[in-house]
Structure formats: structure tokens, C-alpha cells
Tab-separated table of C-alpha atoms in Angstrom:
chain	number	residue	atom	x	y	z
A	1333	MET	CA	134.120	96.042	85.892
A	1334	ASN	CA	130.989	98.166	85.534
A	1335	ILE	CA	128.909	99.226	88.524
A	1336	LYS	CA	125.968	96.892	87.752
A	1337	LYS	CA	128.206	93.793	87.728
A	1338	LEU	CA	129.886	94.942	90.947
A	1339	MET	CA	126.512	95.394	92.655
A	1340	LYS	CA	125.412	91.899	91.595
A	1341	LEU	CA	128.622	90.376	92.977
A	1342	CYS	CA	128.106	92.237	96.253
A	1343	LEU	CA	124.575	90.879	96.516
A	1344	ILE	CA	125.692	87.316	95.957
A	1345	PHE	CA	128.607	87.671	98.398
A	1346	SER	CA	126.301	89.013	101.102
A	1347	PHE	CA	124.174	85.876	100.820
A	1348	LEU	CA	127.139	83.500	100.847
A	1349	THR	CA	128.278	84.876	104.212
A	1350	LEU	CA	124.972	84.009	105.931
A	1351	SER	CA	124.731	81.095	108.354
A	1352	ALA	CA	122.251	78.220	108.173
A	1353	ASN	CA	119.734	79.655	110.639
A	1354	GLU	CA	119.191	82.784	108.563
A	1355	LEU	CA	116.513	83.407	105.959
A	1356	LYS	CA	117.540	84.928	102.630
A	1357	VAL	CA	114.738	86.586	100.689
A	1358	ILE	CA	114.975	88.201	97.262
A	1359	GLY	CA	112.395	90.181	95.320
A	1360	PRO	CA	112.221	92.878	92.643
A	1361	ASN	CA	111.146	95.779	94.877
A	1362	GLU	CA	113.798	98.339	95.773
A	1363	ILE	CA	113.979	100.260	99.057
A	1364	LYS	CA	113.197	103.861	98.126
A	1365	GLY	CA	113.610	105.329	101.602
A	1366	ILE	CA	112.569	104.726	105.194
A	1367	GLU	CA	109.393	106.807	105.125
A	1368	PRO	CA	106.435	104.364	105.182
A	1369	THR	CA	104.832	106.375	102.362
A	1370	LYS	CA	107.842	105.533	100.170
A	1371	SER	CA	108.753	101.923	100.952
A	1372	GLY	CA	106.334	100.830	103.646
A	1373	TYR	CA	105.321	97.828	101.552
A	1374	ILE	CA	108.793	96.328	102.045
A	1375	PHE	CA	108.793	96.883	105.819
A	1376	SER	CA	105.235	95.553	106.077
A	1377	ARG	CA	105.988	92.392	104.082
A	1378	LEU	CA	109.143	91.731	106.095
A	1379	GLN	CA	107.146	92.242	109.323
A	1380	ILE	CA	109.501	94.896	110.654
A	1381	ALA	CA	106.664	97.264	111.468
A	1382	GLU	CA	102.950	96.652	112.000
A	1383	ASN	CA	99.556	98.217	111.432
A	1384	LEU	CA	96.571	98.707	113.690
A	1385	VAL	CA	94.772	95.871	111.874
A	1386	LYS	CA	95.687	92.898	109.720
A	1387	VAL	CA	93.844	90.735	107.202
A	1388	ASN	CA	93.434	86.978	106.855
A	1389	ASP	CA	93.366	85.060	103.568
A	1390	LYS	CA	89.580	85.511	103.397
A	1391	GLY	CA	89.910	89.293	103.479
A	1392	GLU	CA	88.551	89.633	107.005
A	1393	ILE	CA	89.895	92.544	109.060
A	1394	LEU	CA	91.427	91.298	112.321
A	1395	PRO	CA	92.919	92.980	115.404
A	1396	ASN	CA	96.641	93.696	115.395
A	1397	LEU	CA	98.093	96.710	117.257
A	1398	ALA	CA	94.476	97.662	117.865
A	1399	THR	CA	92.568	94.996	119.791
A	1400	SER	CA	89.089	96.312	118.956
A	1401	TRP	CA	87.224	99.264	117.460
A	1402	GLU	CA	83.791	100.802	117.554
A	1403	THR	CA	81.923	103.671	115.953
A	1404	SER	CA	79.404	106.178	117.256
A	1405	ALA	CA	75.707	106.096	116.409
A	1406	ASP	CA	76.212	108.671	113.642
A	1407	GLU	CA	79.327	106.770	112.419
A	1408	LEU	CA	81.421	109.923	112.459
A	1409	THR	CA	83.598	109.040	115.468
A	1410	TRP	CA	85.676	105.862	115.652
A	1411	LYS	CA	87.585	104.578	118.679
A	1412	PHE	CA	90.402	102.034	118.388
A	1413	LYS	CA	91.601	100.384	121.598
A	1414	ILE	CA	95.394	100.044	121.473
A	1415	ARG	CA	96.964	96.736	122.458
A	1416	PRO	CA	98.671	96.929	125.887
A	1417	ASN	CA	102.215	95.804	126.742
A	1418	VAL	CA	103.570	96.057	123.194
A	1419	LYS	CA	107.210	97.063	122.909
A	1420	PHE	CA	108.880	98.913	120.080
A	1421	GLN	CA	112.299	97.653	119.009
A	1422	ASP	CA	113.906	100.413	121.114
A	1423	ASP	CA	112.053	99.039	124.189
A	1424	THR	CA	109.672	101.996	124.402
A	1425	ILE	CA	106.010	101.111	124.929
A	1426	LEU	CA	103.242	101.443	122.358
A	1427	ASP	CA	100.441	103.758	123.421
A	1428	ALA	CA	97.583	105.662	121.808
A	1429	GLN	CA	99.520	108.917	121.918
A	1430	THR	CA	102.331	107.419	119.818
A	1431	VAL	CA	99.821	106.065	117.302
A	1432	ALA	CA	98.247	109.520	117.001
A	1433	LEU	CA	101.718	111.053	116.566
A	1434	ASN	CA	102.359	108.693	113.632
A	1435	LEU	CA	99.062	109.374	111.889
A	1436	ASN	CA	99.179	113.155	112.363
A	1437	ARG	CA	102.551	113.580	110.719
A	1438	GLU	CA	102.577	115.844	107.663
A	1439	ASP	CA	104.009	113.095	105.441
A	1440	VAL	CA	101.155	110.753	106.380
A	1441	GLU	CA	98.491	113.441	106.017
A	1442	GLU	CA	99.725	114.473	102.565
A	1443	LYS	CA	101.013	111.223	101.026
A	1444	SER	CA	99.415	108.235	102.753
A	1445	ILE	CA	96.178	106.453	101.900
A	1446	LEU	CA	94.527	108.535	104.651
A	1447	ARG	CA	94.612	111.668	102.492
A	1448	TYR	CA	91.579	110.345	100.619
A	1449	LEU	CA	89.461	110.145	103.767
A	1450	PRO	CA	87.202	112.862	105.244
A	1451	ILE	CA	89.193	113.008	108.483
A	1452	GLU	CA	88.514	116.014	110.710
A	1453	LYS	CA	90.808	115.068	113.595
A	1454	ILE	CA	92.959	112.212	114.953
A	1455	ASP	CA	93.461	112.282	118.715
A	1456	SER	CA	94.066	109.959	121.677
A	1457	ASN	CA	92.556	109.450	125.096
A	1458	ASN	CA	94.155	107.018	127.529
A	1459	ASP	CA	94.367	103.710	125.641
A	1460	GLU	CA	92.161	104.751	122.719
A	1461	LEU	CA	92.858	106.311	119.346
A	1462	ILE	CA	89.979	108.607	118.377
A	1463	ILE	CA	89.221	109.491	114.763
A	1464	LYS	CA	86.584	112.052	113.884
A	1465	LEU	CA	85.178	112.186	110.351
A	1466	THR	CA	83.167	114.784	108.475
A	1467	SER	CA	81.240	112.077	106.588
A	1468	LYS	CA	80.720	108.332	106.932
A	1469	VAL	CA	83.386	105.795	105.949
A	1470	SER	CA	81.946	102.374	106.682
A	1471	ILE	CA	85.194	100.560	105.831
A	1472	LEU	CA	87.488	102.812	107.891
A	1473	PRO	CA	89.295	99.994	109.797
A	1474	ALA	CA	90.464	98.446	106.498
A	1475	TYR	CA	92.500	101.579	105.715
A	1476	PHE	CA	94.715	100.868	108.710
A	1477	ALA	CA	96.097	97.716	107.096
A	1478	HIS	CA	97.732	99.855	104.394
A	1479	TYR	CA	101.528	100.093	104.496
A	1480	THR	CA	101.464	103.914	104.635
A	1481	THR	CA	99.874	103.678	108.103
A	1482	LEU	CA	102.619	101.577	109.731
A	1483	ILE	CA	103.234	102.570	113.371
A	1484	LEU	CA	106.765	103.525	114.443
A	1485	SER	CA	108.377	104.501	117.741
A	1486	LYS	CA	108.393	108.200	118.598
A	1487	ASN	CA	112.194	107.870	118.563
A	1488	SER	CA	111.977	107.203	114.819
A	1489	PHE	CA	111.205	110.863	114.177
A	1490	GLU	CA	113.018	114.170	114.079
A	1491	ASN	CA	110.888	117.190	113.182
A	1492	GLY	CA	108.172	114.844	111.955
A	1493	LYS	CA	110.463	112.980	109.548
A	1494	VAL	CA	111.576	109.344	109.848
A	1495	VAL	CA	115.304	109.166	110.651
A	1496	LYS	CA	115.295	105.642	112.142
A	1497	PHE	CA	112.917	102.811	111.291
A	1498	ILE	CA	111.819	101.401	114.658
A	1499	GLY	CA	108.711	99.238	114.572
A	1500	THR	CA	106.940	96.706	116.775
A	1501	GLY	CA	107.331	93.707	114.456
A	1502	PRO	CA	109.130	90.389	114.976
A	1503	PHE	CA	112.219	91.571	113.068
A	1504	LYS	CA	114.453	94.500	113.985
A	1505	ILE	CA	116.577	96.248	111.351
A	1506	THR	CA	120.338	96.034	111.830
A	1507	ASN	CA	121.336	97.522	108.480
A	1508	ILE	CA	119.747	99.236	105.493
A	1509	THR	CA	121.672	99.948	102.310
A	1510	GLU	CA	119.314	101.743	99.964
A	1511	PRO	CA	118.072	100.742	97.486
A	1512	LEU	CA	119.158	97.108	97.670
A	1513	LEU	CA	119.576	95.617	101.137
A	1514	ILE	CA	117.873	95.150	104.486
A	1515	LYS	CA	119.338	93.051	107.294
A	1516	ALA	CA	117.369	92.290	110.442
A	1517	ASP	CA	117.545	90.195	113.612
A	1518	ARG	CA	114.694	88.509	115.402
A	1519	PHE	CA	113.110	90.865	117.951
A	1520	ASP	CA	112.706	88.585	120.947
A	1521	SER	CA	110.444	91.027	122.812
A	1522	TRP	CA	107.812	90.909	120.083
A	1523	TRP	CA	104.295	90.590	121.523
A	1524	GLY	CA	103.360	87.778	119.115
A	1525	LYS	CA	104.347	84.131	118.932
A	1526	THR	CA	107.991	83.049	118.785
A	1527	ASN	CA	109.319	82.270	115.314
A	1528	GLU	CA	112.269	80.230	114.086
A	1529	ILE	CA	114.033	82.891	112.007
A	1530	GLU	CA	116.945	84.400	113.914
A	1531	LYS	CA	118.388	86.533	111.137
A	1532	LEU	CA	116.770	87.887	107.999
A	1533	THR	CA	118.200	89.381	104.824
A	1534	TYR	CA	116.230	90.954	102.002
A	1535	ASN	CA	117.868	91.929	98.735
A	1536	ALA	CA	116.248	93.815	95.896
A	1537	VAL	CA	117.252	91.928	92.749
A	1538	GLY	CA	115.769	93.615	89.722
A	1539	THR	CA	116.346	91.087	86.960
A	1540	ASN	CA	114.396	87.843	86.794
A	1541	GLU	CA	117.433	85.967	85.445
A	1542	THR	CA	119.542	86.887	88.480
A	1543	ARG	CA	116.778	85.836	90.891
A	1544	VAL	CA	116.521	82.493	89.089
A	1545	LEU	CA	120.287	81.912	89.312
A	1546	MET	CA	120.349	82.798	93.007
A	1547	ILE	CA	117.481	80.482	93.991
A	1548	LYS	CA	118.992	77.655	91.923
A	1549	SER	CA	122.426	78.025	93.525
A	1550	GLY	CA	121.102	78.288	97.075
A	1551	ASP	CA	122.198	81.929	97.424
A	1552	ALA	CA	118.545	82.706	98.262
A	1553	ASP	CA	115.999	80.729	100.262
A	1554	ILE	CA	112.896	82.448	98.858
A	1555	ALA	CA	112.574	84.247	95.528
A	1556	PHE	CA	109.481	86.334	94.819
A	1557	SER	CA	108.081	87.252	91.395
A	1558	ILE	CA	109.664	84.629	89.156
A	1559	LEU	CA	108.514	84.883	85.548
A	1560	PRO	CA	106.654	81.905	84.018
A	1561	ILE	CA	109.298	81.570	81.265
A	1562	SER	CA	111.776	80.429	83.944
A	1563	LEU	CA	109.628	77.745	85.528
A	1564	LYS	CA	110.569	74.795	83.313
A	1565	SER	CA	114.189	74.850	84.431
A	1566	LEU	CA	113.203	75.403	88.069
A	1567	GLU	CA	110.647	72.573	88.089
A	1568	LYS	CA	113.452	70.132	87.308
A	1569	ASN	CA	115.397	71.160	90.418
A	1570	PRO	CA	114.699	68.648	93.243
A	1571	ASN	CA	115.726	71.184	95.905
A	1572	LEU	CA	113.031	73.728	95.082
A	1573	ASP	CA	109.322	74.217	95.743
A	1574	ILE	CA	107.181	76.408	93.467
A	1575	GLN	CA	103.946	78.163	94.411
A	1576	THR	CA	101.810	80.198	91.998
A	1577	VAL	CA	98.936	82.122	93.570
A	1578	LYS	CA	96.316	84.420	91.995
A	1579	ILE	CA	96.576	87.927	93.439
A	1580	PHE	CA	94.199	90.889	93.354
A	1581	ARG	CA	96.261	92.872	90.880
A	1582	THR	CA	95.630	94.095	87.335
A	1583	ARG	CA	98.131	95.114	84.682
A	1584	LYS	CA	96.631	98.090	82.917
A	1585	LEU	CA	97.320	101.049	80.682
A	1586	LYS	CA	97.062	104.228	82.736
A	1587	LEU	CA	96.220	107.048	80.355
A	1588	ASN	CA	95.733	110.784	80.301
A	1589	SER	CA	92.092	111.457	79.441
A	1590	ALA	CA	92.863	115.109	78.736
A	1591	ASP	CA	95.465	114.235	76.114
A	1592	GLU	CA	94.685	115.603	72.657
A	1593	ILE	CA	94.308	112.071	71.283
A	1594	LEU	CA	93.212	110.029	74.282
A	1595	LYS	CA	90.415	112.346	75.387
A	1596	ASP	CA	88.366	110.705	72.616
A	1597	LYS	CA	86.644	107.694	74.193
A	1598	ASN	CA	86.509	106.032	70.777
A	1599	ILE	CA	90.296	106.106	70.575
A	1600	ARG	CA	90.554	104.504	74.006
A	1601	HIS	CA	88.217	101.738	72.872
A	1602	ALA	CA	90.106	101.372	69.595
A	1603	ILE	CA	93.321	100.803	71.543
A	1604	SER	CA	91.533	98.252	73.731
A	1605	TYR	CA	90.132	96.353	70.744
A	1606	ALA	CA	93.593	96.268	69.121
A	1607	ILE	CA	95.159	94.448	72.091
A	1608	ASN	CA	95.134	90.668	71.989
A	1609	ARG	CA	94.978	89.913	75.712
A	1610	ASP	CA	94.705	86.151	75.170
A	1611	ALA	CA	98.010	86.148	73.286
A	1612	ILE	CA	99.715	88.137	76.041
A	1613	ALA	CA	98.338	85.895	78.794
A	1614	LYS	CA	99.228	82.690	76.948
A	1615	GLY	CA	102.554	83.710	75.440
A	1616	ILE	CA	104.081	85.700	78.294
A	1617	LEU	CA	102.209	84.698	81.444
A	1618	LYS	CA	101.579	81.071	80.380
A	1619	ASP	CA	98.026	81.286	81.685
A	1620	GLU	CA	95.167	82.229	79.343
A	1621	SER	CA	92.801	82.715	82.293
A	1622	LEU	CA	94.704	85.925	83.166
A	1623	ALA	CA	93.461	87.780	80.048
A	1624	ALA	CA	91.469	90.670	81.528
A	1625	THR	CA	87.920	91.124	80.261
A	1626	GLN	CA	87.319	93.916	82.795
A	1627	MET	CA	89.231	95.775	85.503
A	1628	PHE	CA	88.663	93.448	88.453
A	1629	PRO	CA	89.663	89.760	88.410
A	1630	PRO	CA	87.120	87.008	89.181
A	1631	GLU	CA	88.736	86.531	92.598
A	1632	LEU	CA	87.283	89.948	93.578
A	1633	VAL	CA	83.845	88.384	93.559
A	1634	ALA	CA	81.993	91.433	94.869
A	1635	TRP	CA	83.387	93.664	92.097
A	1636	HIS	CA	83.761	91.342	89.095
A	1637	ASN	CA	80.600	91.962	87.053
A	1638	LYS	CA	79.757	88.885	84.980
A	1639	ASN	CA	76.961	90.690	83.150
A	1640	ILE	CA	78.901	93.463	81.402
A	1641	GLU	CA	80.237	93.325	77.851
A	1642	PRO	CA	83.771	91.923	78.103
A	1643	LEU	CA	86.812	93.641	76.653
A	1644	THR	CA	87.804	91.686	73.551
A	1645	PHE	CA	90.296	91.604	70.691
A	1646	ASN	CA	88.673	92.860	67.489
A	1647	ILE	CA	90.875	94.438	64.824
A	1648	LYS	CA	87.919	95.300	62.602
A	1649	LYS	CA	86.162	97.279	65.357
A	1650	SER	CA	89.419	99.023	66.246
A	1651	GLU	CA	90.006	100.135	62.680
A	1652	GLU	CA	86.385	101.252	62.331
A	1653	LEU	CA	86.550	103.427	65.458
A	1654	LEU	CA	89.830	104.985	64.350
A	1655	LYS	CA	88.420	105.784	60.905
A	1656	ASN	CA	85.258	107.286	62.417
A	1657	SER	CA	87.469	109.552	64.517
A	1658	GLY	CA	89.123	110.879	61.361
A	1659	TRP	CA	92.320	108.830	61.305
A	1660	GLU	CA	93.399	107.467	57.916
A	1661	LYS	CA	96.168	104.941	57.226
A	1662	GLN	CA	98.921	106.151	54.870
A	1663	ASN	CA	101.525	104.315	52.797
A	1664	ASP	CA	103.892	103.906	55.747
A	1665	GLY	CA	101.230	101.845	57.548
A	1666	PHE	CA	100.528	104.445	60.226
A	1667	LEU	CA	97.472	106.594	60.854
A	1668	TYR	CA	97.349	110.336	60.183
A	1669	LYS	CA	94.825	113.106	60.805
A	1670	ASN	CA	95.256	116.631	59.443
A	1671	GLY	CA	98.820	115.705	58.573
A	1672	LYS	CA	99.643	114.546	62.105
A	1673	LYS	CA	100.723	110.992	62.856
A	1674	LEU	CA	98.907	108.968	65.533
A	1675	GLU	CA	101.916	108.597	67.786
A	1676	LEU	CA	101.747	107.770	71.500
A	1677	GLU	CA	104.408	107.579	74.223
A	1678	LEU	CA	104.265	104.878	76.881
A	1679	ILE	CA	106.425	104.471	79.961
A	1680	THR	CA	106.761	101.380	82.121
A	1681	TYR	CA	109.193	100.014	84.705
A	1682	PRO	CA	111.011	96.736	85.520
A	1683	ASN	CA	109.913	96.344	89.181
A	1684	TRP	CA	107.461	93.851	87.737
A	1685	PRO	CA	109.802	92.230	85.210
A	1686	GLU	CA	107.051	91.179	82.803
A	1687	LEU	CA	105.902	94.764	82.179
A	1688	PRO	CA	108.599	95.767	79.640
A	1689	ILE	CA	107.961	92.517	77.754
A	1690	ILE	CA	104.204	93.122	77.655
A	1691	ALA	CA	104.823	96.717	76.555
A	1692	THR	CA	106.767	95.475	73.521
A	1693	VAL	CA	103.951	93.103	72.569
A	1694	VAL	CA	101.378	95.920	72.911
A	1695	GLN	CA	103.596	98.097	70.721
A	1696	ASN	CA	103.531	95.461	67.966
A	1697	GLN	CA	99.786	94.894	68.315
A	1698	LEU	CA	98.954	98.607	68.049
A	1699	LYS	CA	101.193	98.883	65.003
A	1700	GLN	CA	98.844	96.473	63.228
A	1701	VAL	CA	96.082	99.117	63.300
A	1702	GLY	CA	98.444	101.977	62.485
A	1703	ILE	CA	99.269	103.383	65.942
A	1704	ASP	CA	102.937	104.228	66.468
A	1705	LEU	CA	103.728	103.509	70.140
A	1706	LYS	CA	107.061	104.654	71.570
A	1707	ILE	CA	108.229	102.872	74.753
A	1708	SER	CA	110.478	104.065	77.555
A	1709	VAL	CA	111.477	101.776	80.449
A	1710	THR	CA	112.185	103.912	83.505
A	1711	ASN	CA	111.689	104.079	87.280
A	1712	SER	CA	108.203	103.500	88.681
A	1713	SER	CA	108.437	106.910	90.374
A	1714	GLU	CA	108.230	108.484	86.911
A	1715	VAL	CA	104.585	107.388	86.669
A	1716	VAL	CA	103.737	109.507	89.700
A	1717	ARG	CA	105.926	112.424	88.631
A	1718	LYS	CA	104.437	112.563	85.150
A	1719	HIS	CA	100.937	112.254	86.581
A	1720	LYS	CA	101.536	115.233	88.840
A	1721	ASP	CA	103.047	117.484	86.154
A	1722	ASN	CA	100.502	116.298	83.555
A	1723	SER	CA	103.196	115.136	81.117
A	1724	LEU	CA	102.098	111.492	81.096
A	1725	GLN	CA	100.405	110.114	77.999
A	1726	LEU	CA	100.358	106.354	78.643
A	1727	ALA	CA	101.908	104.083	81.268
A	1728	LEU	CA	101.818	100.313	81.599
A	1729	ILE	CA	101.492	99.618	85.314
A	1730	SER	CA	100.593	96.838	87.727
A	1731	LYS	CA	97.997	97.831	90.321
A	1732	ASN	CA	97.002	95.976	93.493
A	1733	PHE	CA	93.382	96.635	94.490
A	1734	THR	CA	93.610	95.183	98.000
A	1735	LEU	CA	96.485	96.869	99.836
A	1736	VAL	CA	93.483	98.375	101.557
A	1737	PRO	CA	91.861	94.953	102.112
A	1738	ASN	CA	88.454	96.272	101.084
A	1739	PRO	CA	88.907	97.151	97.369
A	1740	LEU	CA	86.708	100.230	97.772
A	1741	GLY	CA	89.650	102.010	99.398
A	1742	THR	CA	91.903	101.677	96.351
A	1743	ILE	CA	89.090	102.077	93.816
A	1744	SER	CA	88.061	105.368	95.426
A	1745	GLU	CA	91.678	106.501	95.376
A	1746	ASP	CA	92.109	105.595	91.695
A	1747	TYR	CA	88.748	106.544	90.204
A	1748	GLY	CA	87.265	109.049	92.611
A	1749	GLU	CA	86.591	112.676	91.833
A	1750	ASN	CA	90.245	113.699	91.528
A	1751	GLY	CA	91.721	110.435	90.292
A	1752	GLY	CA	94.943	109.004	91.708
A	1753	ASP	CA	98.652	108.745	90.951
A	1754	TRP	CA	98.115	105.144	89.813
A	1755	GLY	CA	94.551	105.494	88.618
A	1756	ALA	CA	92.499	107.808	86.426
A	1757	MET	CA	94.111	110.951	85.070
A	1758	ASN	CA	92.013	113.967	84.101
A	1759	TRP	CA	88.870	111.827	84.041
A	1760	LYS	CA	85.674	112.530	85.923
A	1761	ASN	CA	82.327	110.789	85.900
A	1762	GLU	CA	79.443	112.075	88.001
A	1763	LYS	CA	77.801	108.656	88.258
A	1764	MET	CA	81.075	107.117	89.444
A	1765	ALA	CA	81.553	109.840	92.064
A	1766	SER	CA	77.994	109.345	93.316
A	1767	ASP	CA	78.334	105.547	93.441
A	1768	LEU	CA	81.617	105.667	95.348
A	1769	LYS	CA	80.192	108.133	97.850
A	1770	SER	CA	77.198	105.885	98.542
A	1771	LEU	CA	79.475	102.842	98.907
A	1772	TYR	CA	81.487	104.667	101.546
A	1773	GLU	CA	78.328	104.878	103.623
A	1774	LYS	CA	77.062	101.352	102.956
A	1775	ALA	CA	78.166	98.383	100.860
A	1776	ASN	CA	75.873	97.502	97.976
A	1777	LEU	CA	76.634	94.730	95.485
A	1778	GLU	CA	74.565	96.271	92.684
A	1779	THR	CA	76.400	99.585	93.021
A	1780	GLN	CA	79.772	97.841	93.044
A	1781	PHE	CA	78.892	96.077	89.800
A	1782	GLU	CA	77.818	99.432	88.351
A	1783	VAL	CA	81.298	100.776	89.099
A	1784	SER	CA	82.787	97.903	87.088
A	1785	LYS	CA	80.406	98.662	84.228
A	1786	ILE	CA	81.362	102.351	84.113
A	1787	LEU	CA	85.065	101.471	83.991
A	1788	ASN	CA	84.506	99.158	81.010
A	1789	GLU	CA	82.379	101.702	79.168
A	1790	GLU	CA	84.587	104.737	79.788
A	1791	LEU	CA	88.042	103.100	79.909
A	1792	PRO	CA	89.799	105.746	82.026
A	1793	SER	CA	92.361	102.929	82.318
A	1794	ILE	CA	92.600	99.961	79.946
A	1795	PRO	CA	92.922	96.551	81.682
A	1796	LEU	CA	95.239	94.069	79.968
A	1797	THR	CA	95.761	91.105	82.261
A	1798	TRP	CA	94.989	89.966	85.756
A	1799	SER	CA	97.830	88.619	87.862
A	1800	SER	CA	99.363	85.749	89.692
A	1801	ILE	CA	102.628	85.614	91.589
A	1802	THR	CA	105.128	82.769	91.499
A	1803	VAL	CA	107.332	82.234	94.532
A	1804	VAL	CA	110.173	79.715	94.523
A	1805	SER	CA	111.681	78.456	97.766
A	1806	ASN	CA	114.288	76.006	98.966
A	1807	LYS	CA	112.727	72.758	100.197
A	1808	LYS	CA	114.228	73.347	103.632
A	1809	ILE	CA	111.674	76.169	104.005
A	1810	LYS	CA	108.361	74.808	105.269
A	1811	ASN	CA	104.950	76.417	105.814
A	1812	LEU	CA	105.534	79.325	103.437
A	1813	LYS	CA	102.132	80.967	102.909
A	1814	ILE	CA	101.698	83.399	100.029
A	1815	ASP	CA	99.507	86.364	100.888
A	1816	PRO	CA	97.171	87.184	97.947
A	1817	PHE	CA	96.722	90.677	99.422
A	1818	GLU	CA	100.521	91.274	99.222
A	1819	ILE	CA	100.593	92.813	102.694
A	1820	SER	CA	102.869	90.294	104.459
A	1821	TYR	CA	105.361	87.570	103.583
A	1822	ASN	CA	104.079	85.647	106.637
A	1823	LEU	CA	107.673	84.968	107.706
A	1824	THR	CA	106.767	84.135	111.302
A	1825	ASP	CA	104.888	81.053	110.063
A	1826	ILE	CA	108.007	79.606	108.417
A	1827	LYS	CA	109.640	76.468	109.764
A	1828	PHE	CA	113.085	75.132	108.854
A	1829	ASP	CA	113.527	71.496	107.826
A	1830	LYS	CA	116.771	70.674	109.579
């Protein structure tokens, strides 16, 4: 028996041994480590650890471990009042000093969302966290909903590194087996409301087919990220509920704007014109409304610019742009320039199981205009590695714009002056940098729409489709609320139909 089959059997066996009062959750995301900057999104969604703030379904920033916050007259000093009488899962008490310890760690300073902020100093005074900035950041509180700013007990650390994951959330880890398994018990000393889940198990199940089999058989209670192609068989099952919710996420081609071929804006537009987004949305996602005409989906109302020229499918324009850039089609059907073939390499990953399928469709569509696209399906970490060593040419990725609940946080990270691991690569635009800087100081709808316009004109990334997420649950699970911001699974709201 090979190792993959053995791992699948172990997963299924672990679920079969659970008792009726436990919740069994499966999803595609693996546990890459216990540092919040590596896998904090898992611990946030499972409510094992918490942030200073949280967000409701309207995108409003609400108190969480911080009960309130205020800024100075010059908006360069922020004070967050820390919630009293909150216990960590080792029974130590949350205080401002512990919060400051978390946020001043080297890993957080260098790898978290905070590295993009003009932070001069993070300190504490009595029950307040004090943050001093060198320039204004009007949306600062929203950054503290991001999973890389989760707050852990001081006993979680040795020499500034996380060695134990001890949070304040309603569930306390009893076992982690990286990269596949987390087991947790209800933390009865949680400061929030009592919930019905006594034991919780999360398993990373990479293949859509296995997740479908497990939710059908009852080996899982909730299955996240089920592909649309599987829904017909699941809809016939009387024991299952299905929810599909639009989320603030875009599937896009991340590209290297310094690449010998891709540095030509006309080539980027030629690639965009050659992609039939409607066919991808209809054929793979079963929802034509997900075909992306610009970077931000309509649900991001303050960023979706209805007045810009939409990205469309137009083979004739694609071929014209390629020809104008000196590329000529030869007898083999591919384009050549100065004897060199127009060949591109794309990587993607299966964490979002539709990505490899979409990559294959894009490969076939680009072939129609003479572009030879080579595909490699690998780990998502390769996107970041290849970005850092400048070896990336193209990557098909899925990007959430609201893990910082105000999209400006992620947009600035991705398309600011230095770009981001999951955003622009070797691309700079003075107007964009100026617009983002002004938005940090004060929100302005016209400027936000200008950002959208620049992205469509320059194509530092090429949007393909917007996103929805389908979650399938056993009918015994009641009050399951899907978070469009993908910050929490809202497990404490769940009720069991007994």
C-alpha cells in the first residue's frame, strides 16, 4: 500500500472513532506549522486563537480581545484597551504586555501583515496597547483581524518562536499532526458565550473527491470547498445541506513584469484577450457571473469600478497585439520572434482544487493564439519562494482581498511600491503608489476606483474569475454561517439537531 492511500485510510479511521457530540470538519488547507504567519488562517477559522478585533458580515470592525481603540489628534498614536479577565488556554491572563510581546516578535515584524505598516514602536501601558506610527494609517484597526496577528500566551514562546499553540479561543488544541490533523476540546473558561461543541477535529483533505466521499458517508460533518462538478450527486442526498456563498476572492495570473516576455504590456493584454473567462466560469465553476471583468468582484462595492473598460475575450485583438510585438506564427502553430518560441511556464497548486483544472483550460486557450504554456502543479509555498528568488514567470493563484477586512490592507500589500508575495512582481506605478498613500490617510471612493482602473490598464496581475465557496454539511448541523471574509468558521454558533 502506498503512503497516500495509507494517509487517506488514517484520516477516515480518525473520523470513525469520534463520538456523536464531536464536530468533524474537513477542508483543503494543510497545517504548515504552528507559527501564525504560516498557518494562522487555520487556527483563526477554527477559533483556537483570537485577534484584537473581529469583523461582522457587513465588514464592520468590532471589539474582540481589544474592547475599544482611539487615535491621537495627529493620528500617529493609537491606543487599544485590552479586554479584562480573559484567560489563555494555559490559565494565564491576557494583558497588554502579552499582546505587545506577540506583536514585537521578529517573525511577526518580518513576515506578518504588519510589515507593510509604518510602525515606529509597539508598547504597552497598564491595560493599553500603544502603537506609534511614522505616518497615518486610517484603517489600522482592520489589520488586527488578520490571522498573522493572532495573540498567544507568553508560554507559547521560546526565544521568540512558537513552540506551543496556546490561544484564548473557545477551542483548545489537544493534538496536532502536521500537515493533516488538528484535534481540540472545548475551552470552558473562554470569555465568550458557551457553545455546544465539546470536541473538534479538523482534517486537511486535499482532493475534492475524497471530501465528497467523506461528507456523503458521514465521516465528516462539514466539508469546505466542494467543487461545483460534485454538487449534482450531493443535492440528491437527503442528509446533506449545501450552501454556496460569494467570497471576496479573485483567481488571477500572478506574473513577473520584469520577465523578458511579460515586461511588454501588450503581451500581458494579449494573454488577457486570449482567455475566455465566460467559458471557464460556466464550464468549471458552473456560474457565468464569476467571469472576472476586473480585479475586484461586484461584492467589493467600494472598489469595483463599473465605468472602466471590462476585460473581455477577443482572439482577434490578442493576435493583433502579439503580431505588433513582433511575434509571428510558424507551421507548428506557435509564435516565434528572432527564432525564439513564445513559451511560458506557469505554476499552480491544489489547495484550491479548481486551480489545476483552470490552468489546463488556460493552457488550451493560449495555444489557440500560438502561446506554448507549460504547467507545473506544486505546493503553494513555491509561489512565494519563486517570487523571492525572482524565478517565477507565471502563477495561477487564488487571492482573498479581505483577510484584512478593509481591502486597502491587502491591495497595498499586493500592489504597493514593492509589490507582494501574492501580488505584483517587479511592477511599479507612481500613480498607484500615490493613490494608495492618500487612501491610507483618508478613504476616497474616486481614488479607489482609480486604483481599479490602473490595474485593468497595466495588468500587473491578470484576473480570471471571481469566487464563491460551497460548503456541505450534515443536516444535524444547524446555524452554520459561512463567513465571506474567510476569517472564521463561526463554529460557536453551531447547534446540533439531536
